[in-house]
């Protein structure tokens, strides 16, 4: 069964600290993996997209890694800011019989405290 | 865990007809539901936010008379694409949350208008 599991479910950190969010998936066949940031009451915003051949990709203070062998991805946030408080969603695209299909993780809620 | 069921998973309709997509929260009360649209190789685009018992809030550029959203109960929201045209062909996704808990996404509906 195609699944995407994220951990932790929620996380509280102090401003300026680093954190790492995890995403494990069983989706197959794999197409790509996206990390989204979603602020409360807003739509998700894509942070990174990673394909099978990519191991790491950065977007400012966000760095995503992908291990296609173990089917794991992580999102590392450095020097956290209050504005990083949001829900982070891992979404994996798989190649389905009727075309591509998105499988969503349930997200990690990050709260950055001053 | 919390599950959001979206139905149908794919639908083909003729131009000029209307299509209704359902989004149900199966084991929690969804105080807020979101509807997204996604074009190929693009990120999710938020269409509207609906709170149970009140009118939906539409994002700029989304026609409220074209995309009718009803959130009549805490477990069900519907999106009706009225007088569908080929340019309405897209992938529609709903998500739901109870108060400020993590977002839970449906698996999407692929609409093809011929």
Short mmCIF file of C-alpha atoms in Angstrom, two decimals:
data_model
loop_
_atom_site.label_atom_id
_atom_site.label_comp_id
_atom_site.label_asym_id
_atom_site.label_seq_id
_atom_site.Cartn_x
_atom_site.Cartn_y
_atom_site.Cartn_z
CA UNK A 1 0.00 0.00 0.00
CA UNK A 2 1.32 3.44 -0.89
CA UNK A 3 1.93 5.36 2.31
CA UNK A 4 3.83 8.41 3.50
CA UNK A 5 4.58 8.74 7.18
CA UNK A 6 6.00 11.85 8.81
CA UNK A 7 7.56 12.31 12.19
CA UNK A 8 7.36 13.89 14.62
CA UNK A 9 3.71 14.90 14.49
CA UNK A 10 4.56 18.17 16.21
CA UNK A 11 7.71 19.91 17.37
CA UNK A 12 8.52 22.98 19.45
CA UNK A 13 11.95 24.58 19.22
CA UNK A 14 13.59 27.81 20.28
CA UNK A 15 14.31 30.50 17.76
CA UNK A 16 17.77 30.10 16.25
CA UNK A 17 17.94 26.35 16.78
CA UNK A 18 18.09 23.73 14.05
CA UNK A 19 15.63 20.90 13.51
CA UNK A 20 15.10 17.94 11.23
CA UNK A 21 11.79 16.55 10.04
CA UNK A 22 11.46 13.00 8.75
CA UNK A 23 9.45 11.45 5.95
CA UNK A 24 9.33 7.70 5.25
CA UNK A 25 7.42 6.35 2.31
CA UNK A 26 6.41 3.05 0.77
CA UNK A 27 5.22 4.58 -2.49
CA UNK A 28 6.12 2.64 -5.60
CA UNK A 29 6.90 3.27 -8.35
CA UNK A 30 8.38 6.51 -7.13
CA UNK A 31 8.33 9.65 -9.24
CA UNK A 32 9.30 12.54 -6.97
CA UNK A 33 8.99 13.88 -3.46
CA UNK A 34 8.04 17.38 -2.38
CA UNK A 35 8.22 19.14 0.92
CA UNK A 36 5.56 21.77 1.46
CA UNK A 37 5.24 24.46 4.07
CA UNK A 38 1.75 25.47 4.98
CA UNK A 39 0.98 28.43 7.18
CA UNK A 40 -2.25 28.31 9.16
CA UNK A 41 -5.20 29.10 6.94
CA UNK A 42 -3.09 29.15 3.78
CA UNK A 43 -2.39 26.68 1.04
CA UNK A 44 0.80 24.61 1.09
CA UNK A 45 3.82 26.18 -0.54
CA UNK A 46 6.40 23.94 -2.15
CA UNK A 47 9.87 24.12 -0.57
CA UNK A 48 11.76 21.50 -2.53
CA UNK A 49 11.16 18.80 -5.06
CA UNK A 50 13.44 15.81 -5.33
CA UNK A 51 13.65 13.14 -7.96
CA UNK A 52 15.13 9.67 -7.74
CA UNK A 53 18.65 10.77 -8.66
CA UNK A 54 18.89 13.68 -6.22
CA UNK A 55 20.33 13.16 -2.73
CA UNK A 56 20.16 16.67 -1.37
CA UNK A 57 18.66 19.99 -2.32
CA UNK A 58 18.70 23.32 -0.54
CA UNK A 59 16.37 26.26 -0.56
CA UNK A 60 17.75 28.95 1.71
CA UNK A 61 17.72 27.65 5.26
CA UNK A 62 15.85 24.51 4.19
CA UNK A 63 17.82 21.45 3.10
CA UNK A 64 16.08 18.28 1.98
CA UNK A 65 17.74 14.89 1.63
CA UNK A 66 16.52 11.80 -0.12
CA UNK A 67 17.63 8.20 0.22
CA UNK A 68 15.77 6.33 -2.49
CA UNK A 69 17.15 2.99 -1.31
CA UNK A 70 15.70 3.26 2.17
CA UNK A 71 12.79 5.42 0.99
CA UNK A 72 13.50 8.13 3.49
CA UNK A 73 13.64 11.89 3.21
CA UNK A 74 14.43 14.58 5.71
CA UNK A 75 13.94 18.32 5.84
CA UNK A 76 16.53 20.19 7.86
CA UNK A 77 15.86 23.76 8.96
CA UNK A 78 18.82 25.77 10.16
CA UNK A 79 18.77 28.86 12.36
CA UNK A 80 15.03 28.69 12.79
CA UNK A 81 12.93 31.84 12.76
CA UNK A 82 9.51 32.60 14.18
CA UNK A 83 8.15 32.66 10.64
CA UNK A 84 9.12 29.00 10.24
CA UNK A 85 6.17 28.10 12.46
CA UNK A 86 3.92 26.15 10.12
CA UNK A 87 2.87 22.70 9.03
CA UNK A 88 5.41 20.85 6.86
CA UNK A 89 4.00 18.29 4.50
CA UNK A 90 5.83 15.56 2.60
CA UNK A 91 4.12 14.57 -0.62
CA UNK A 92 5.28 11.69 -2.80
CA UNK A 93 4.21 11.26 -6.38
CA UNK A 94 3.89 7.74 -7.72
CA UNK A 95 3.28 6.47 -11.19
CA UNK A 96 -0.18 4.92 -11.19
CA UNK A 97 -2.18 2.94 -13.69
CA UNK A 98 -4.25 6.00 -14.58
CA UNK A 99 -1.42 8.46 -14.38
CA UNK A 100 0.52 10.08 -11.58
CA UNK A 101 -0.90 9.94 -8.10
CA UNK A 102 -0.01 12.04 -5.08
CA UNK A 103 0.37 10.41 -1.70
CA UNK A 104 0.41 12.85 1.18
CA UNK A 105 1.95 12.67 4.62
CA UNK A 106 -0.12 14.09 7.45
CA UNK A 107 2.44 16.74 8.21
CA UNK A 108 4.61 17.95 11.06
CA UNK A 109 3.50 21.03 12.94
CA UNK A 110 6.51 23.12 13.84
CA UNK A 111 6.30 25.90 16.38
CA UNK A 112 9.27 28.19 16.87
CA UNK A 113 9.33 30.02 20.17
CA UNK A 114 11.22 33.20 20.99
CA UNK B 1 -5.17 7.91 12.30
CA UNK B 2 -7.33 10.62 10.87
CA UNK B 3 -8.56 9.92 7.36
CA UNK B 4 -10.04 12.16 4.72
CA UNK B 5 -11.92 10.40 1.98
CA UNK B 6 -12.29 12.11 -1.37
CA UNK B 7 -14.64 10.77 -3.99
CA UNK B 8 -14.51 10.07 -6.84
CA UNK B 9 -10.79 9.51 -7.43
CA UNK B 10 -11.23 10.24 -11.10
CA UNK B 11 -14.07 11.36 -13.32
CA UNK B 12 -14.58 12.05 -17.00
CA UNK B 13 -17.43 14.30 -18.04
CA UNK B 14 -18.68 16.08 -21.11
CA UNK B 15 -18.30 19.78 -21.60
CA UNK B 16 -21.24 21.71 -20.19
CA UNK B 17 -22.11 19.25 -17.47
CA UNK B 18 -21.57 19.69 -13.74
CA UNK B 19 -19.43 17.50 -11.54
CA UNK B 20 -19.59 17.14 -7.77
CA UNK B 21 -16.59 16.09 -5.70
CA UNK B 22 -17.03 15.00 -2.10
CA UNK B 23 -14.58 15.34 0.74
CA UNK B 24 -15.35 13.53 3.98
CA UNK B 25 -13.52 13.42 7.28
CA UNK B 26 -14.01 9.88 8.50
CA UNK B 27 -13.00 10.00 12.16
CA UNK B 28 -12.80 13.63 13.17
CA UNK B 29 -14.82 16.79 12.92
CA UNK B 30 -13.43 18.97 10.18
CA UNK B 31 -13.99 22.54 11.27
CA UNK B 32 -12.09 23.78 8.24
CA UNK B 33 -11.69 22.26 4.81
CA UNK B 34 -9.54 23.45 1.96
CA UNK B 35 -9.91 22.81 -1.75
CA UNK B 36 -6.90 22.84 -4.03
CA UNK B 37 -6.27 22.53 -7.70
CA UNK B 38 -3.09 21.22 -9.22
CA UNK B 39 -1.92 21.36 -12.81
CA UNK B 40 0.71 18.93 -14.06
CA UNK B 41 4.18 19.53 -12.64
CA UNK B 42 2.91 22.41 -10.53
CA UNK B 43 2.33 22.82 -6.83
CA UNK B 44 -1.02 22.81 -5.13
CA UNK B 45 -3.02 25.96 -5.64
CA UNK B 46 -5.49 26.85 -2.93
CA UNK B 47 -8.93 27.54 -4.38
CA UNK B 48 -11.01 28.16 -1.31
CA UNK B 49 -11.32 27.68 2.42
CA UNK B 50 -14.58 26.58 3.94
CA UNK B 51 -15.68 26.59 7.54
CA UNK B 52 -18.60 24.47 8.58
CA UNK B 53 -21.87 26.36 8.40
CA UNK B 54 -20.52 29.46 6.69
CA UNK B 55 -19.78 30.58 3.17
CA UNK B 56 -16.50 29.57 1.63
CA UNK B 57 -13.71 32.07 1.21
CA UNK B 58 -12.38 32.01 -2.30
CA UNK B 59 -8.85 32.89 -3.37
CA UNK B 60 -8.34 35.70 -5.82
CA UNK B 61 -9.08 34.66 -9.37
CA UNK B 62 -11.29 31.70 -8.43
CA UNK B 63 -14.87 32.06 -9.66
CA UNK B 64 -17.28 31.29 -6.85
CA UNK B 65 -20.15 30.72 -9.26
CA UNK B 66 -18.05 28.27 -11.22
CA UNK B 67 -16.76 26.30 -8.27
CA UNK B 68 -19.55 25.88 -5.74
CA UNK B 69 -18.42 24.78 -2.30
CA UNK B 70 -20.74 23.53 0.39
CA UNK B 71 -19.63 22.64 3.91
CA UNK B 72 -22.94 21.76 5.46
CA UNK B 73 -21.65 19.43 8.17
CA UNK B 74 -18.51 18.84 10.19
CA UNK B 75 -17.67 15.77 8.14
CA UNK B 76 -18.58 16.69 4.59
CA UNK B 77 -17.63 19.34 2.08
CA UNK B 78 -18.48 19.27 -1.60
CA UNK B 79 -16.99 21.04 -4.58
CA UNK B 80 -19.22 21.32 -7.64
CA UNK B 81 -17.65 22.33 -10.92
CA UNK B 82 -20.53 23.84 -12.84
CA UNK B 83 -20.77 23.87 -16.63
CA UNK B 84 -17.38 22.23 -16.89
CA UNK B 85 -15.09 22.99 -19.80
CA UNK B 86 -11.88 21.30 -20.95
CA UNK B 87 -9.79 23.98 -19.24
CA UNK B 88 -11.30 22.83 -15.94
CA UNK B 89 -9.54 19.51 -16.38
CA UNK B 90 -7.19 19.23 -13.44
CA UNK B 91 -6.41 17.44 -10.23
CA UNK B 92 -8.56 18.64 -7.32
CA UNK B 93 -7.54 17.95 -3.73
CA UNK B 94 -9.23 18.64 -0.46
CA UNK B 95 -7.74 18.81 2.97
CA UNK B 96 -9.34 19.06 6.36
CA UNK B 97 -8.41 19.92 9.89
CA UNK B 98 -10.06 20.02 13.24
CA UNK B 99 -9.37 23.36 14.87
CA UNK B 100 -5.57 23.76 14.62
CA UNK B 101 -4.60 20.10 14.43
CA UNK B 102 -2.49 18.82 11.52
CA UNK B 103 -3.93 18.94 8.05
CA UNK B 104 -5.23 15.74 6.54
CA UNK B 105 -5.46 15.53 2.79
CA UNK B 106 -7.77 13.58 0.54
CA UNK B 107 -6.10 11.64 -2.25
CA UNK B 108 -7.46 13.90 -4.93
CA UNK B 109 -9.84 13.72 -7.85
CA UNK B 110 -8.62 13.80 -11.41
CA UNK B 111 -11.21 15.56 -13.55
CA UNK B 112 -11.12 15.26 -17.32
CA UNK B 113 -13.60 17.29 -19.32
CA UNK B 114 -14.04 16.19 -22.92
#
